[in-house]
Short mmCIF file of C-alpha atoms in Angstrom, two decimals:
data_model
loop_
_atom_site.label_atom_id
_atom_site.label_comp_id
_atom_site.label_asym_id
_atom_site.label_seq_id
_atom_site.Cartn_x
_atom_site.Cartn_y
_atom_site.Cartn_z
CA MET A 1 132.01 63.27 29.90
CA ALA A 2 135.78 63.04 29.28
CA PHE A 3 138.37 60.28 29.88
CA ALA A 4 142.01 60.76 30.80
CA THR A 5 144.77 58.27 31.75
CA SER A 6 147.80 59.13 33.89
CA ASN A 7 150.13 56.65 35.63
CA GLY A 8 147.59 53.86 35.45
CA VAL A 9 144.83 56.00 36.91
CA VAL A 10 141.78 56.53 34.83
CA ARG A 11 140.15 59.89 35.33
CA VAL A 12 136.61 60.45 34.19
CA ARG A 13 135.23 64.01 34.27
CA ILE A 14 131.53 64.19 34.95
CA GLY A 15 130.44 67.75 34.62
CA ALA A 16 132.64 69.82 36.93
CA ARG A 17 133.81 66.89 39.11
CA VAL A 18 136.39 64.18 38.44
CA CYS A 19 135.89 60.44 39.02
CA ARG A 20 139.11 58.48 39.54
CA GLU A 21 139.55 54.73 39.02
CA ARG A 22 141.94 52.80 41.23
CA GLY A 23 142.00 49.01 40.96
CA GLY A 24 138.61 48.83 39.29
CA VAL A 25 136.99 51.12 41.88
CA PHE A 26 135.85 54.56 40.86
CA GLU A 27 136.26 57.32 43.44
CA LEU A 28 134.54 60.70 43.18
CA ALA A 29 137.09 63.42 43.83
CA PRO A 30 136.02 66.03 46.39
CA ARG A 31 134.65 69.29 45.08
CA PRO A 32 137.37 71.94 45.14
CA ARG A 33 136.69 74.86 47.50
CA PRO A 34 137.05 78.39 46.22
CA VAL A 35 139.95 80.30 47.65
CA LEU A 36 139.13 83.87 48.61
CA ARG A 37 141.86 86.42 48.40
CA SER A 38 142.46 89.07 51.01
CA ALA A 39 141.15 91.79 48.67
CA GLU A 40 137.87 89.97 48.25
CA LEU A 41 137.51 89.49 52.00
CA THR A 42 138.15 93.20 52.53
CA ARG A 43 135.51 94.09 49.95
CA MET A 44 132.93 91.78 51.56
CA CYS A 45 133.57 93.20 55.04
CA ALA A 46 133.24 96.71 53.65
CA GLU A 47 129.87 95.86 52.04
CA GLU A 48 128.59 94.35 55.28
CA SER A 49 129.71 97.35 57.33
CA GLU A 50 127.91 99.72 54.95
CA GLY A 51 124.60 97.93 55.50
CA PHE A 52 125.03 97.84 59.31
CA GLN A 53 122.38 100.06 60.91
CA GLY A 54 123.82 100.03 64.41
CA TYR A 55 122.74 98.33 67.60
CA PRO A 56 119.14 98.82 68.78
CA GLU A 57 118.58 101.56 71.34
CA VAL A 58 118.21 100.35 74.90
CA ASP A 59 116.66 102.33 77.72
CA PRO A 60 119.27 103.56 80.18
CA VAL A 61 119.50 101.48 83.32
CA VAL A 62 118.36 103.48 86.34
CA PRO A 63 120.51 102.61 89.34
CA ALA A 64 118.61 101.30 92.32
CA ALA A 65 118.35 103.36 95.48
CA PRO A 66 121.21 102.64 97.87
CA ARG A 67 120.17 100.30 100.64
CA ALA A 68 121.25 100.55 104.22
CA ASP A 69 124.52 98.79 104.92
CA PHE A 70 123.97 96.64 108.00
CA SER A 71 127.39 95.02 107.80
CA ALA A 72 129.04 97.81 109.82
CA VAL A 73 126.65 97.30 112.77
CA THR A 74 127.14 94.68 115.44
CA GLN A 75 124.39 92.21 116.18
CA GLU A 76 123.74 93.75 119.59
CA GLU A 77 123.40 97.25 118.15
CA TYR A 78 121.11 95.96 115.42
CA ASP A 79 118.87 94.22 117.97
CA ASN A 80 118.72 97.33 120.17
CA GLY A 81 117.84 99.51 117.19
CA ARG A 82 115.14 97.10 116.07
CA ALA A 83 113.62 97.00 119.58
CA LEU A 84 113.72 100.80 119.77
CA SER A 85 112.00 101.13 116.40
CA ARG A 86 109.29 98.55 117.08
CA LEU A 87 108.44 99.79 120.57
CA GLY A 88 108.46 103.36 119.30
CA TRP A 89 105.87 102.59 116.63
CA LEU A 90 103.82 100.56 119.11
CA ALA A 91 103.74 103.46 121.57
CA TRP A 92 102.93 105.90 118.77
CA TRP A 93 99.91 103.93 117.56
CA LEU A 94 98.60 103.39 121.10
CA GLU A 95 99.12 106.95 122.32
CA LEU A 96 97.79 108.70 119.23
CA PRO A 97 94.06 107.79 119.59
CA LEU A 98 94.11 108.32 123.36
CA SER A 99 95.79 111.71 123.10
CA MET A 100 93.53 112.91 120.27
CA THR A 101 90.42 111.82 122.21
CA THR A 102 91.67 113.57 125.33
CA ALA A 103 92.40 116.77 123.43
CA ALA A 104 88.92 116.74 121.86
CA ILE A 105 87.20 116.16 125.21
CA ILE A 106 89.11 118.89 127.03
CA ALA A 107 88.60 121.33 124.14
CA PHE A 108 84.85 120.68 124.21
CA ALA A 109 84.80 121.15 128.00
CA LEU A 110 86.63 124.48 127.71
CA VAL A 111 84.21 125.76 125.08
CA THR A 112 81.01 124.74 126.89
CA LYS A 113 81.93 125.24 130.56
CA GLY A 114 80.26 128.66 130.98
CA SER A 115 80.80 131.15 133.78
CA THR A 116 79.10 129.26 136.64
CA VAL A 117 81.81 126.61 136.91
CA SER A 118 83.40 126.27 140.30
CA ALA A 119 87.04 127.00 141.05
CA ALA A 120 87.72 123.29 141.57
CA VAL A 121 86.52 122.49 138.05
CA ASN A 122 88.67 125.30 136.63
CA ALA A 123 91.69 123.92 138.49
CA GLY A 124 90.95 120.45 137.17
CA LEU A 125 90.74 121.83 133.63
CA VAL A 126 94.14 123.49 134.04
CA PHE A 127 95.76 120.20 135.06
CA ALA A 128 93.91 118.40 132.26
CA VAL A 129 95.20 120.84 129.65
CA ALA A 130 98.75 120.42 130.96
CA ALA A 131 98.33 116.62 130.78
CA VAL A 132 97.14 116.91 127.17
CA VAL A 133 100.26 118.89 126.28
CA THR A 134 102.47 116.18 127.76
CA CYS A 135 100.53 113.56 125.79
CA LEU A 136 101.12 115.39 122.52
CA ILE A 137 104.83 115.70 123.27
CA SER A 138 104.95 111.99 124.11
CA ILE A 139 103.62 111.20 120.63
CA ILE A 140 106.57 113.07 119.14
CA VAL A 141 108.96 111.23 121.47
CA ALA A 142 107.50 107.87 120.37
CA TRP A 143 108.08 108.81 116.73
CA ALA A 144 111.64 109.82 117.64
CA TYR A 145 112.15 106.34 119.13
CA ALA A 146 111.25 104.74 115.81
CA ALA A 147 113.41 107.12 113.76
CA MET A 148 116.42 106.69 116.04
CA GLY A 149 116.05 102.91 116.00
CA ARG A 150 116.18 102.96 112.21
CA ARG A 151 119.32 105.09 112.24
CA ILE A 152 120.99 102.73 114.72
CA MET A 153 120.16 99.75 112.50
CA ALA A 154 121.67 101.56 109.51
CA GLY A 155 124.88 102.33 111.41
CA LYS A 156 124.41 106.10 111.27
CA LYS A 157 125.40 108.51 114.00
CA SER A 158 122.50 109.88 115.99
CA PHE A 159 121.57 111.50 119.29
CA PRO A 160 122.34 109.16 122.23
CA ALA A 161 119.37 106.86 122.70
CA SER A 162 119.73 106.82 126.49
CA ARG A 163 119.10 110.57 126.71
CA LEU A 164 115.96 110.35 124.60
CA ILE A 165 114.69 107.45 126.70
CA TRP A 166 115.35 109.39 129.89
CA PHE A 167 113.47 112.38 128.49
CA GLY A 168 110.51 110.18 127.52
CA LEU A 169 110.49 108.59 130.97
CA PHE A 170 110.59 111.96 132.72
CA LEU A 171 107.86 113.37 130.47
CA ALA A 172 105.60 110.37 131.12
CA PHE A 173 106.11 110.78 134.88
CA ILE A 174 105.14 114.47 134.73
CA GLY A 175 102.07 113.63 132.63
CA ILE A 176 100.94 110.96 135.09
CA VAL A 177 101.30 113.37 138.02
CA LEU A 178 99.29 116.09 136.23
CA SER A 179 96.56 113.63 135.23
CA LEU A 180 96.29 112.28 138.77
CA LEU A 181 96.02 115.79 140.24
CA GLY A 182 93.28 116.71 137.76
CA VAL A 183 91.35 113.50 138.47
CA GLN A 184 91.65 113.90 142.24
CA ILE A 185 90.38 117.49 142.18
CA ILE A 186 87.42 116.72 139.93
CA VAL A 187 86.52 113.44 141.65
CA GLY A 188 86.58 115.09 145.06
CA THR A 189 84.41 117.97 143.87
CA THR A 190 81.98 115.64 142.07
CA LEU A 191 81.69 113.40 145.13
CA GLY A 192 80.96 116.43 147.34
CA LYS A 193 78.26 117.62 144.95
CA ALA A 194 76.64 114.19 144.81
CA LEU A 195 76.58 113.88 148.61
CA SER A 196 75.24 117.38 149.23
CA SER A 197 72.53 117.06 146.59
CA GLY A 198 71.44 113.71 147.97
CA LEU A 199 71.26 114.85 151.57
CA SER A 200 69.64 118.24 150.96
CA SER A 201 65.90 118.60 150.32
CA SER A 202 66.05 122.15 148.96
CA ASN A 203 65.71 122.50 145.21
CA VAL A 204 68.02 125.53 145.17
CA VAL A 205 70.81 123.66 146.90
CA GLN A 206 70.34 120.65 144.65
CA SER A 207 70.56 122.77 141.50
CA VAL A 208 73.75 124.47 142.66
CA SER A 209 75.43 121.27 143.82
CA ALA A 210 74.29 119.06 140.93
CA VAL A 211 76.90 117.08 139.03
CA THR A 212 77.35 118.61 135.56
CA ALA A 213 78.53 117.20 132.27
CA ILE A 214 81.70 119.32 132.51
CA ASP A 215 82.75 117.40 135.61
CA LEU A 216 82.39 114.07 133.83
CA LEU A 217 84.17 115.33 130.70
CA VAL A 218 87.17 116.50 132.71
CA ILE A 219 87.32 113.18 134.53
CA GLN A 220 87.19 111.25 131.26
CA GLY A 221 89.88 113.44 129.70
CA CYS A 222 92.20 113.03 132.67
CA VAL A 223 91.71 109.25 132.69
CA ASN A 224 92.54 109.03 128.96
CA ALA A 225 95.65 111.15 129.48
CA LEU A 226 96.64 108.95 132.41
CA MET A 227 96.32 105.85 130.26
CA SER A 228 98.37 107.40 127.45
CA GLN A 229 101.16 108.41 129.81
CA PHE A 230 101.13 104.99 131.44
CA ILE A 231 101.82 103.43 128.02
CA ALA A 232 104.61 105.95 127.41
CA MET A 233 106.22 105.17 130.77
CA THR A 234 105.97 101.41 130.22
CA VAL A 235 107.70 101.66 126.83
CA ALA A 236 110.38 104.01 128.21
CA MET A 237 111.14 101.72 131.16
CA THR A 238 111.36 98.67 128.86
CA LEU A 239 113.80 100.47 126.57
CA TYR A 240 115.81 101.78 129.50
CA ASN A 241 116.25 98.28 130.94
CA ARG A 242 117.32 96.91 127.56
CA PHE A 243 119.88 99.62 126.87
CA ASN A 244 121.08 99.54 130.48
CA ARG A 245 121.84 95.81 130.18
CA ALA A 246 123.68 96.43 126.92
CA THR A 247 125.78 99.17 128.52
CA ALA A 248 126.59 96.98 131.54
CA ALA A 249 127.61 94.06 129.33
CA ALA A 250 129.93 96.33 127.31
#
């Protein structure tokens, strides 16, 4: 401890700090702060930079897949595209089981028909096969509805929707006509066989004119094809009316 007097101020050093007395009150002087020179600061920064190991590695950010820009599409076009897509998928799911069942039935009838089948049954099979072909094409058209509707919603250029709808409507009409012709031929032949076998008492006539399983298979196949094409025509007419109203309003 050391004492010093200067201008009436008593200074008392306690260790490294100074206690000043003013008017009988001792005040503890603040601890002096070390002053760092620029050279020392440069040396400290250099030491810290030498121990810096770098930033941790981060996995590269994979950009997300670009989403469809719906801002360039009007509300009316978006609604038409959505209706086209939804009805297309609805028709596809309804036509697919009917068409596959029809194709399986007609294929089984062709394999097991034998050589004793009448000309009417052969004609009915021809119309049934043609109806099955139209059903399979209608499935592709229904899928094209859904794909085109998605493109319209995304604002992309595509084949005119009205032409595709017209093609689907025409195809469904042809399929319905073929199915009806096949059903009429087979039903008429089956009815004639049933009447002749019921009225005749001869076993030979009854065996020749008996209703066979091929007749029933062809009828069932034609009815399934008729139902499938009816769904296709209903969807096509609904879409045609919707797009026709949009064209008239424009």
